[in-house]
CSV table of C-alpha atoms in Angstrom, one decimal:
chain,number,residue,atom,x,y,z
A,1,UNK,CA,-18.5,73.4,31.3
A,2,UNK,CA,-21.6,75.5,31.3
A,3,UNK,CA,-25.0,74.5,31.5
A,4,UNK,CA,-25.6,76.7,28.6
A,5,UNK,CA,-26.4,75.8,24.5
A,6,UNK,CA,-23.5,77.0,22.4
A,7,UNK,CA,-23.3,77.0,18.8
A,8,UNK,CA,-20.3,74.7,17.5
A,9,UNK,CA,-19.3,72.7,14.3
A,10,UNK,CA,-21.2,69.9,14.3
A,11,UNK,CA,-18.2,66.6,14.2
A,12,UNK,CA,-20.9,65.1,11.6
A,13,UNK,CA,-21.6,67.5,8.6
A,14,UNK,CA,-19.1,70.4,9.6
A,15,UNK,CA,-22.4,72.5,9.8
A,16,UNK,CA,-23.5,74.9,12.3
A,17,UNK,CA,-24.9,73.0,14.9
A,18,UNK,CA,-26.4,74.0,18.5
A,19,UNK,CA,-24.4,71.7,21.2
A,20,UNK,CA,-26.0,71.0,24.6
A,21,UNK,CA,-24.3,71.0,27.9
A,22,UNK,CA,-22.6,67.2,28.0
A,23,UNK,CA,-23.8,64.6,30.3
A,24,UNK,CA,-21.6,61.6,30.4
A,25,UNK,CA,-19.7,60.9,28.0
A,26,UNK,CA,-22.1,62.1,25.5
A,27,UNK,CA,-22.4,65.5,23.2
A,28,UNK,CA,-25.6,66.2,22.2
A,29,UNK,CA,-26.3,67.9,19.4
A,30,UNK,CA,-28.7,69.6,17.0
A,31,UNK,CA,-27.6,70.4,13.8
A,32,UNK,CA,-29.8,71.9,10.6
A,33,UNK,CA,-28.5,69.5,8.0
A,34,UNK,CA,-28.5,66.1,10.1
A,35,UNK,CA,-30.9,66.4,12.9
A,36,UNK,CA,-30.2,65.9,17.1
A,37,UNK,CA,-28.3,63.2,17.6
A,38,UNK,CA,-25.8,61.8,20.8
A,39,UNK,CA,-22.4,61.2,20.3
A,40,UNK,CA,-20.1,60.1,22.7
A,41,UNK,CA,-16.1,60.8,23.3
A,42,UNK,CA,-14.6,57.6,21.8
A,43,UNK,CA,-16.9,58.8,18.4
A,44,UNK,CA,-15.9,62.0,18.6
A,45,UNK,CA,-11.9,60.9,19.1
A,46,UNK,CA,-12.5,58.8,16.2
A,47,UNK,CA,-14.0,61.6,13.8
A,48,UNK,CA,-10.6,63.7,15.0
A,49,UNK,CA,-8.4,61.1,14.0
A,50,UNK,CA,-9.6,60.3,10.6
A,51,UNK,CA,-12.3,62.8,10.0
A,52,UNK,CA,-15.1,61.6,7.5
A,53,UNK,CA,-15.2,62.6,3.3
A,54,UNK,CA,-17.9,63.9,1.6
A,55,UNK,CA,-19.4,60.8,0.5
A,56,UNK,CA,-19.3,59.2,4.3
A,57,UNK,CA,-20.8,62.2,6.4
A,58,UNK,CA,-23.5,62.4,3.6
A,59,UNK,CA,-24.4,58.9,5.0
A,60,UNK,CA,-24.3,59.1,8.5
A,61,UNK,CA,-25.4,62.4,7.9
A,62,UNK,CA,-28.3,60.5,6.2
A,63,UNK,CA,-28.4,57.5,8.6
A,64,UNK,CA,-29.0,60.4,11.5
A,65,UNK,CA,-31.7,62.9,9.5
A,66,UNK,CA,-34.2,59.8,9.3
A,67,UNK,CA,-34.1,59.2,13.0
A,68,UNK,CA,-34.9,62.3,14.3
A,69,UNK,CA,-37.3,62.5,11.4
A,70,UNK,CA,-38.9,59.8,13.9
A,71,UNK,CA,-38.3,62.1,17.0
A,72,UNK,CA,-35.9,59.5,17.8
A,73,UNK,CA,-32.5,60.8,19.6
A,74,UNK,CA,-29.7,59.0,18.0
A,75,UNK,CA,-26.1,57.9,20.1
A,76,UNK,CA,-24.4,57.4,16.8
A,77,UNK,CA,-22.7,54.3,17.2
A,78,UNK,CA,-19.1,54.0,15.4
A,79,UNK,CA,-20.1,51.0,13.5
A,80,UNK,CA,-22.6,53.7,11.8
A,81,UNK,CA,-19.3,55.6,10.7
A,82,UNK,CA,-18.0,52.4,10.0
A,83,UNK,CA,-20.4,51.2,7.7
A,84,UNK,CA,-20.3,54.8,6.1
A,85,UNK,CA,-16.7,54.2,5.0
A,86,UNK,CA,-17.3,50.8,3.8
A,87,UNK,CA,-19.7,52.2,1.6
A,88,UNK,CA,-18.6,52.4,-2.1
A,89,UNK,CA,-19.0,56.6,-3.3
A,90,UNK,CA,-21.0,57.1,-6.2
A,91,UNK,CA,-19.9,59.1,-8.8
């Protein structure tokens, strides 16, 4: 892995985001929609196996963004993804 920041699709909202060099099991993103967050390889595998739908993407993105506004770099837990999947979408 290089020590360079690269552009990559955000695994949460699918926008173009900046991916920082990996440290351990976490990928570190700065996304224009979600904000700054880290996500584990386990959570990435969950998303690859079952991608978020639009409602879930918006819910998880909003939760990450609220932490980013507080200058906190959120480690996206699988519980955040699970919570988004349990919430009914508002049509």
